[in-house]
Coordinates of C-alpha atoms and ligand atoms in Angstrom, one line a residue:
X29 CA -17.8 -67.8 -7.3
X30 CA -14.5 -67.5 -5.2
X31 CA -13.3 -70.6 -3.4
X32 CA -10.8 -68.9 -1.2
X33 CA -10.9 -65.2 -0.8
X34 CA -8.2 -64.9 1.9
X35 CA -5.3 -62.8 0.7
X36 CA -2.8 -65.3 2.1
X37 CA -4.0 -68.1 -0.1
X38 CA -1.4 -69.2 -2.7
X39 CA -4.3 -69.4 -5.2
X40 CA -5.7 -66.0 -4.5
X41 CA -4.2 -64.1 -7.5
X42 CA -5.6 -66.9 -9.8
X43 CA -8.9 -66.6 -11.6
X44 CA -11.7 -68.6 -9.9
X45 CA -11.9 -71.3 -12.5
X46 CA -8.2 -72.0 -12.4
X47 CA -8.3 -72.2 -8.7
X48 CA -11.1 -74.9 -9.0
X49 CA -8.9 -76.9 -11.4
X50 CA -5.8 -76.7 -9.3
X51 CA -7.7 -77.9 -6.2
X52 CA -9.3 -80.8 -8.3
X53 CA -5.8 -81.8 -9.5
X54 CA -4.3 -81.7 -6.0
X55 CA -7.0 -83.9 -4.6
X56 CA -6.8 -86.4 -7.6
X57 CA -3.0 -86.6 -7.2
X58 CA -3.3 -87.4 -3.4
X59 CA -5.9 -89.9 -4.0
X60 CA -4.0 -91.7 -6.9
X61 CA -0.9 -91.6 -4.8
X62 CA -2.6 -93.5 -1.9
X63 CA -4.1 -96.2 -4.4
X64 CA -0.7 -96.7 -6.0
X65 CA 0.9 -97.1 -2.5
X66 CA -1.6 -99.6 -1.6
X67 CA -0.7 -101.6 -4.7
X68 CA -4.3 -101.4 -6.1
X69 CA -3.2 -99.5 -9.3
X70 CA -0.1 -99.5 -11.2
X71 CA 1.9 -96.4 -11.6
X72 CA 1.4 -96.2 -15.4
X73 CA -2.4 -96.5 -15.1
X74 CA -2.4 -93.9 -12.3
X75 CA -0.6 -91.4 -14.4
X76 CA -3.1 -92.0 -17.2
X77 CA -6.1 -91.5 -14.9
X78 CA -4.3 -88.4 -13.6
X79 CA -4.0 -87.0 -17.3
X80 CA -7.6 -87.7 -17.9
X81 CA -8.7 -85.8 -14.8
X82 CA -6.3 -82.9 -15.6
X83 CA -7.8 -82.6 -19.1
X84 CA -11.3 -82.7 -17.6
X85 CA -10.5 -80.0 -15.2
X86 CA -8.4 -77.6 -17.4
X87 CA -9.9 -77.8 -20.8
X88 CA -13.3 -76.3 -19.9
X89 CA -11.5 -73.4 -18.3
X90 CA -9.5 -72.7 -21.3
X91 CA -12.6 -73.2 -23.5
X92 CA -14.6 -70.8 -21.4
X93 CA -11.9 -68.3 -21.5
X94 CA -11.5 -68.4 -25.2
X95 CA -15.2 -68.3 -26.1
X96 CA -17.3 -66.8 -23.3
X97 CA -18.2 -63.3 -24.0
X98 CA -18.6 -60.9 -21.1
X99 CA -22.3 -60.3 -22.0
X100 CA -22.9 -64.0 -21.6
X101 CA -22.2 -63.7 -17.9
X102 CA -25.6 -62.9 -16.7
X103 CA -25.9 -61.1 -13.2
X104 CA -22.1 -60.8 -12.7
X105 CA -20.3 -57.6 -13.6
X106 CA -17.0 -58.6 -15.2
X107 CA -15.1 -55.6 -13.8
X108 CA -16.7 -55.8 -10.4
X109 CA -13.3 -56.4 -8.9
X110 CA -12.2 -55.1 -5.5
X111 CA -9.2 -53.3 -6.9
X112 CA -11.1 -51.2 -9.4
X113 CA -13.7 -50.4 -6.7
X114 CA -10.8 -49.3 -4.4
X115 CA -9.2 -47.1 -7.0
X116 CA -12.6 -45.3 -7.8
X117 CA -13.3 -45.0 -4.1
X118 CA -9.9 -43.6 -3.3
X119 CA -10.1 -40.8 -5.9
X120 CA -10.4 -37.4 -4.1
X121 CA -12.8 -35.9 -6.6
X122 CA -16.3 -37.4 -7.3
X123 CA -15.8 -40.3 -9.6
X124 CA -18.1 -42.8 -11.4
X125 CA -17.1 -45.9 -13.4
X126 CA -19.6 -46.7 -16.1
X127 CA -19.9 -49.7 -18.4
X128 CA -20.1 -49.4 -22.2
X129 CA -23.9 -48.7 -22.1
X130 CA -23.4 -45.9 -19.5
X131 CA -24.5 -48.1 -16.6
X132 CA -22.9 -47.2 -13.1
X133 CA -20.4 -50.0 -12.1
X134 CA -18.8 -48.0 -9.2
X135 CA -19.1 -44.7 -7.6
X136 CA -17.3 -43.2 -4.8
X137 CA -18.8 -41.4 -1.6
X138 CA -18.1 -37.9 -3.2
X139 CA -20.0 -38.8 -6.4
X140 CA -22.9 -40.3 -4.4
X141 CA -23.1 -37.0 -2.3
X142 CA -22.8 -34.8 -5.4
X143 CA -25.5 -36.7 -7.4
X144 CA -27.6 -38.8 -5.1
X145 CA -29.6 -39.9 -8.2
X146 CA -26.7 -42.0 -9.4
X147 CA -27.2 -45.6 -8.4
X148 CA -25.2 -48.8 -9.1
X149 CA -26.4 -50.9 -12.1
X150 CA -28.6 -48.0 -13.3
X151 CA -27.9 -45.8 -16.4
X152 CA -26.1 -42.6 -15.6
X153 CA -28.0 -40.8 -18.3
X154 CA -31.2 -41.1 -16.1
X155 CA -29.6 -39.5 -13.1
X156 CA -27.6 -36.7 -14.8
X157 CA -30.3 -35.5 -17.2
X158 CA -28.4 -32.7 -18.8
X159 CA -28.5 -32.9 -22.5
X160 CA -24.8 -31.7 -22.7
X161 CA -23.7 -34.6 -20.3
X162 CA -25.7 -37.2 -22.3
X163 CA -24.2 -36.2 -25.6
X164 CA -20.8 -36.1 -24.1
X165 CA -21.2 -39.7 -22.8
X166 CA -22.6 -40.9 -26.0
X167 CA -19.7 -39.3 -28.0
X168 CA -17.1 -40.8 -25.5
X169 CA -18.7 -44.4 -25.9
X170 CA -18.9 -44.0 -29.7
X171 CA -15.3 -42.5 -30.4
X172 CA -13.5 -43.9 -27.3
X173 CA -12.0 -40.4 -26.8
X174 CA -12.4 -38.2 -23.8
X175 CA -15.2 -35.7 -23.7
X176 CA -16.1 -32.8 -21.3
X177 CA -19.2 -31.3 -20.1
X178 CA -20.5 -28.9 -17.4
X179 CA -22.4 -30.1 -14.4
X180 CA -24.2 -27.4 -12.4
X181 CA -25.9 -27.8 -9.1
X182 CA -28.1 -25.1 -7.3
X183 CA -29.1 -27.0 -4.2
X184 CA -28.0 -26.2 -1.3
X185 CA -25.7 -23.7 -2.9
X186 CA -24.6 -22.9 -6.5
X187 CA -21.9 -25.1 -7.7
X188 CA -20.1 -25.4 -11.1
X189 CA -18.3 -28.6 -12.0
X190 CA -16.3 -29.7 -15.0
X191 CA -17.2 -33.3 -15.9
X192 CA -14.5 -35.3 -17.8
X193 CA -15.5 -38.7 -19.5
X194 CA -12.4 -40.7 -20.2
X195 CA -12.7 -44.1 -21.8
X196 CA -10.5 -46.6 -19.7
X197 CA -9.7 -50.4 -20.4
X198 CA -10.5 -52.1 -17.1
X199 CA -9.1 -55.7 -16.4
X200 CA -12.0 -58.2 -16.1
X201 CA -12.3 -61.3 -13.9
X202 CA -11.4 -63.5 -16.9
X203 CA -8.0 -62.0 -17.6
X204 CA -9.2 -59.8 -20.5
X205 CA -10.1 -56.1 -20.6
X206 CA -13.5 -54.2 -20.7
X207 CA -13.9 -50.7 -22.2
X208 CA -15.3 -48.6 -19.5
X209 CA -16.0 -44.9 -19.0
X210 CA -14.4 -43.1 -16.1
X211 CA -16.4 -40.0 -15.2
X212 CA -14.7 -37.5 -12.9
X213 CA -16.0 -34.0 -11.6
X214 CA -13.8 -31.2 -10.9
X215 CA -15.2 -28.3 -8.8
X216 CA -14.8 -25.0 -10.6
X217 CA -16.9 -23.1 -8.1
X218 CA -14.0 -21.3 -6.3
X219 CA -12.5 -20.3 -9.7
X220 CA -15.8 -19.1 -10.9
X221 CA -16.4 -17.1 -7.7
X222 CA -13.0 -15.4 -8.0
X223 CA -13.7 -14.6 -11.7
X224 CA -17.1 -13.1 -10.6
X225 CA -15.3 -11.0 -8.0
X226 CA -12.7 -9.8 -10.3
X227 CA -15.4 -8.7 -12.7
X228 CA -17.5 -7.0 -9.9
X229 CA -14.3 -5.3 -8.7
X230 CA -13.4 -3.9 -12.1
X231 CA -17.0 -2.7 -12.6
X232 CA -17.2 -1.1 -9.2
X233 CA -13.8 0.5 -9.5
X234 CA -14.5 2.0 -13.0
X235 CA -17.9 3.1 -11.8
X236 CA -16.4 4.9 -8.9
X237 CA -13.7 6.6 -11.0
X238 CA -16.2 7.5 -13.7
X239 CA -18.5 9.5 -11.3
X240 CA -16.1 12.1 -10.3
X241 CA -14.5 12.1 -13.8
X242 CA -18.0 12.9 -15.3
X243 CA -18.4 15.8 -12.8
X244 CA -15.0 17.2 -13.7
X245 CA -15.6 17.1 -17.4
X246 CA -19.1 18.6 -16.9
X247 CA -17.7 21.4 -15.0
X248 CA -14.9 21.9 -17.5
X249 CA -17.5 22.3 -20.2
X250 CA -19.5 24.8 -18.2
X251 CA -16.5 26.9 -17.4
X252 CA -15.4 26.9 -21.0
X253 CA -19.1 27.7 -22.2
X254 CA -21.9 29.4 -20.2
X255 CA -19.9 30.3 -17.1
X256 CA -16.9 31.6 -18.9
X257 CA -17.3 35.1 -17.7
X258 CA -19.0 34.4 -14.4
X259 CA -16.4 34.8 -11.6
X260 CA -18.7 33.5 -8.8
X261 CA -19.7 30.4 -10.6
X262 CA -16.0 29.8 -11.6
X263 CA -14.9 30.1 -7.9
X264 CA -17.7 27.6 -6.8
X265 CA -17.1 25.1 -9.6
X266 CA -13.4 25.1 -9.0
X267 CA -14.1 24.1 -5.4
X268 CA -16.3 21.3 -6.5
X269 CA -13.7 20.2 -9.0
X270 CA -11.1 20.1 -6.4
X271 CA -13.2 17.9 -4.2
X272 CA -13.8 15.5 -7.0
X273 CA -10.3 15.4 -8.1
X274 CA -9.3 14.6 -4.4
X275 CA -11.8 11.9 -4.3
X276 CA -10.4 10.3 -7.4
X277 CA -6.8 10.6 -6.0
X278 CA -8.0 8.9 -2.7
X279 CA -9.8 6.1 -4.6
X280 CA -6.6 5.4 -6.7
X281 CA -4.5 5.6 -3.5
X282 CA -6.8 3.1 -1.7
X283 CA -6.9 0.7 -4.7
X284 CA -3.1 0.6 -4.8
X285 CA -2.7 0.2 -1.0
X286 CA -5.2 -2.7 -1.2
X287 CA -3.3 -4.4 -4.0
X288 CA 0.0 -3.9 -2.2
X289 CA -1.3 -5.4 1.0
X290 CA -2.9 -8.3 -0.9
X291 CA 0.3 -9.0 -2.8
X292 CA 2.3 -9.4 0.4
X293 CA -0.6 -11.0 2.4
X294 CA 1.4 -14.3 2.8
X295 CA 4.5 -12.5 4.2
X296 CA 3.8 -11.7 7.9
X297 CA 5.5 -8.6 9.0
X298 CA 8.5 -9.4 11.3
X299 CA 9.7 -6.0 12.5
X300 CA 8.9 -5.3 16.2
X301 CA 7.2 -2.1 16.5
X302 CA 5.7 0.0 19.4
X303 CA 2.1 0.7 18.5
X304 CA 1.5 3.3 21.1
X305 CA 3.3 6.2 19.2
X306 CA 1.7 5.1 16.0
X307 CA -1.9 5.5 17.4
X308 CA -0.9 8.9 19.1
X309 CA 0.5 10.1 15.6
X310 CA -2.8 9.2 13.9
X311 CA -4.9 10.8 16.6
X312 CA -2.7 14.1 16.5
X313 CA -3.2 14.0 12.6
X314 CA -6.9 13.8 12.9
X315 CA -7.3 16.6 15.6
X316 CA -8.2 19.1 12.9
X317 CA -11.0 16.9 11.5
X318 CA -12.2 16.2 15.1
X319 CA -12.3 20.0 15.8
X320 CA -14.2 20.6 12.5
X321 CA -16.8 17.8 13.4
X322 CA -16.9 19.0 17.1
X323 CA -15.9 15.6 18.3
X324 CA -13.7 15.0 21.3
X325 CA -11.2 12.2 21.1
X326 CA -10.4 10.4 24.5
X327 CA -7.2 8.5 24.3
X328 CA -6.5 5.8 26.8
X329 CA -3.1 4.4 26.0
X330 CA -0.3 2.8 28.2
X331 CA 2.7 4.8 29.1
X332 CA 4.9 1.9 28.4
X333 CA 5.7 0.5 24.9
X334 CA 3.5 -2.2 23.5
X335 CA 5.4 -4.1 20.8
X336 CA 3.9 -6.2 18.0
X337 CA 5.2 -7.7 14.9
X338 CA 4.1 -5.1 12.4
X339 CA 4.5 -2.8 9.3
X340 CA 4.5 0.9 10.3
X341 CA 3.0 2.3 7.1
X342 CA 0.1 -0.2 7.2
X343 CA -0.6 0.3 10.9
X344 CA -0.8 4.0 10.3
X345 CA -3.3 3.3 7.5
X346 CA -5.3 1.0 9.6
X347 CA -5.8 3.2 12.7
X348 CA -6.4 6.2 10.4
X349 CA -9.3 4.4 8.6
X350 CA -10.9 3.4 12.0
X351 CA -10.5 6.7 13.8
X352 CA -11.4 8.8 10.7
X353 CA -14.7 6.6 10.2
X354 CA -15.6 7.1 13.9
X355 CA -15.2 11.0 13.4
X356 CA -17.1 11.0 10.2
X357 CA -20.0 8.7 10.7
X358 CA -20.2 8.9 14.6
X359 CA -19.8 12.6 14.7
X360 CA -23.4 13.1 16.2
X361 CA -22.2 11.4 19.4
X362 CA -19.7 14.1 20.0
X363 CA -17.1 11.7 21.5
X364 CA -14.7 9.0 20.4
X365 CA -12.7 6.7 22.6
X366 CA -9.4 5.2 21.4
X367 CA -8.0 2.7 23.9
X368 CA -5.6 -0.2 24.0
X369 CA -5.9 -3.4 26.3
X370 CA -3.7 -6.3 26.6
X371 CA -4.9 -9.8 27.6
X372 CA -3.9 -11.1 30.9
X373 CA -0.7 -13.0 30.9
X374 CA -2.3 -16.3 31.7
X375 CA -4.6 -16.1 28.7
X376 CA -4.1 -19.0 26.2
X377 CA -4.2 -16.9 23.0
X378 CA -2.9 -13.5 24.4
X379 CA -4.0 -10.5 22.1
X380 CA -3.3 -6.8 22.0
X381 CA -6.6 -5.0 21.3
X382 CA -7.0 -1.4 19.9
X383 CA -10.5 -0.3 20.3
X384 CA -12.2 2.7 18.5
X385 CA -15.6 3.5 20.0
X386 CA -18.0 6.1 18.9
X387 CA -21.4 7.3 20.1
X388 CA -23.1 8.0 16.7
X389 CA -26.0 6.4 14.9
X390 CA -24.4 3.0 14.9
X391 CA -24.9 0.3 12.3
X392 CA -27.9 -2.0 11.7
X393 CA -27.0 -5.6 12.3
X394 CA -27.7 -6.7 8.7
X395 CA -24.9 -4.6 7.4
X396 CA -22.2 -5.8 9.9
X397 CA -21.1 -9.0 8.0
X398 CA -20.7 -7.0 4.8
X399 CA -18.8 -3.9 6.0
X400 CA -15.3 -5.2 5.0
X401 CA -16.4 -6.1 1.4
X402 CA -14.8 -3.8 -1.2
X403 CA -17.1 -0.7 -2.0
X404 CA -19.8 -1.8 0.4
X405 CA -21.3 1.2 2.2
X406 CA -24.3 1.5 4.4
X407 CA -25.4 4.7 2.7
X408 CA -23.6 5.4 -0.5
X409 CA -24.5 9.1 -0.5
X410 CA -23.4 9.7 3.0
X411 CA -20.1 7.9 2.3
X412 CA -19.4 10.1 -0.9
X413 CA -20.3 13.2 1.0
X414 CA -17.7 12.3 3.6
X415 CA -15.2 11.7 0.9
X416 CA -15.3 7.9 1.4
X417 CA -14.3 5.4 -1.2
X418 CA -15.9 2.2 0.3
X419 CA -12.4 0.6 0.6
X420 CA -11.4 1.7 4.0
X421 CA -12.6 -1.3 6.1
X422 CA -11.6 -3.7 3.4
X423 CA -8.1 -2.3 3.7
X424 CA -8.3 -2.6 7.5
X425 CA -9.3 -6.3 7.2
X426 CA -6.5 -7.0 4.8
X427 CA -3.9 -5.4 6.9
X428 CA -5.0 -7.3 10.0
X429 CA -5.1 -10.5 8.1
X430 CA -1.4 -9.8 7.0
X431 CA -0.7 -9.2 10.8
X432 CA -2.4 -12.4 11.6
X433 CA -4.9 -10.4 13.6
X434 CA -8.6 -9.9 13.3
X435 CA -11.3 -7.2 13.3
X436 CA -14.2 -7.2 15.6
X437 CA -17.3 -4.9 14.9
X438 CA -20.0 -4.4 17.4
X439 CA -22.7 -1.9 17.1
X440 CA -25.9 -1.0 18.8
X441 CA -28.1 1.1 16.4
X442 CA -28.5 4.7 17.9
X443 CA -25.7 3.9 20.4
X444 CA -22.5 3.9 18.4
X445 CA -20.2 1.6 17.0
X446 CA -16.9 -0.2 18.2
X447 CA -14.2 -1.4 15.9
X448 CA -11.6 -3.4 17.7
X449 CA -8.3 -4.4 15.9
X450 CA -6.8 -7.5 17.5
X451 CA -3.2 -8.4 17.2
X452 CA -1.5 -11.5 18.4
X453 CA 1.1 -10.8 21.0
X454 CA 4.6 -11.6 19.8
X455 CA 6.0 -14.6 21.6
X456 CA 9.4 -13.0 22.3
X457 CA 9.9 -9.3 22.6
X458 CA 12.7 -7.9 20.6
X459 CA 13.9 -4.3 20.7
X460 CA 11.3 -2.0 19.4
X461 CA 11.5 0.0 16.1
X462 CA 10.3 3.5 16.2
Ligands
ADP18 P1 -15.9 4.6 3.3 O1 -14.8 5.0 2.5 O2 -17.2 4.7 2.7 O3 -15.9 5.2 4.7 P2 -15.3 2.1 4.7 O4 -15.0 0.8 4.2 O5 -14.4 2.8 5.6 O6 -15.8 3.0 3.5 O7 -16.7 1.9 5.5 C1 -17.8 1.3 4.9 C2 -19.1 1.8 5.4 O8 -19.2 1.4 6.8 C3 -19.2 3.2 5.5 O9 -19.6 3.7 4.3 C4 -20.2 3.5 6.5 O10 -21.5 3.4 6.0 C5 -20.0 2.3 7.6 N1 -19.3 2.7 8.7 C6 -17.9 2.6 8.8 N2 -17.6 3.0 10.1 C7 -18.7 3.5 10.7 C8 -19.0 4.0 12.0 N3 -18.0 4.2 13.0 N4 -20.2 4.3 12.4 C9 -21.3 4.2 11.4 N5 -21.1 3.5 10.1 C10 -19.7 3.3 9.7

């Protein structure tokens, strides 16, 4: 039991029992001084009495320190010191301090949130019931060496944690040390997600490449075999082979563009560039496709330059993808509007918005959040027939991210879709680059 817990006390760093003894000796010295001053006791006798009191006060403390084992102290946790508790509480990852039996001494808020079954003074084995964790804990206690285990949680979302159990000597209240186990959890969920995404990406990309490749080798076999002498079949098959080869080339092109944009994602383009001629160039380049699909493109662009901090090649790619998609998937609407608007000068976050609107079948709401995922298509067959790779909108999103912009997608099924590329307006306008 502490006598004086105030941090300013000169006794506060001392163990409790030593503080007791010091206070007793102080009181005895004062009392004996008064008695000697009053002439009731000689100085020699007073010293002898003081020595007896000192022995009585100090010897039990020394004896206790030498003999008392930690297990003898019932109901008091020897390492329940504020400093240890503060260290565990201050750890950024979930952390739990266990005694030699695996009983919880301290746990921080992150650990309590991660595993609500963990309770102070209760065995961690009961709360974390995984056999792998129980074995790791048992081994760490037996060998006094660190052990690792995996902790998984599925509610409310899937989480994967690496659990490290490290034996640590913790100072006790009696000046000794107690061997405890520090259990820390490290969240591996983001790494695992990235790994899953990488594996998905490789599987998707190879599948996408394998499909046209299989078609190509099938037609080569046919042309070398049964259709060797058939001029009409040869003509038709060569046409299909050309389409498949173009599709493969486009896919490789899109994959390379995507990886280039991702590599430079952290470097924001700095060159000031007028986007009006870029949009016009893209529209001009797609006139042939528009005519083929019988779609009219209405362009509503300002006559004056509109400068943003941007990368010319990436912007060409971005507008090409959006306008080409509108022409391909929204062709039935017969009309596509490409317009540019600028937020009013008083707007707190001024943006330059390029809107591509079509009047085709639109997109059902459940698809909207996933459209910018790699290889995601509403209708795979339709996309392939249109020569799509499923990477266009993903590329658009990455290019906009690099330009610190954002993509807005709105659609009313049966009433078309609107894709809006929003760019932050540059703070100071520098001479434009054409
Ligand atoms: P793709 O190469 O297949 O065109 P994108 O990433 O550009 O890939 O587009 C993903 C999917 O989004 C398309 O397959 C299509 O289903 C849908 N989509 C894109 N733009 C439109 C649009 N304007 N109208 C309807 N659906 C669209």
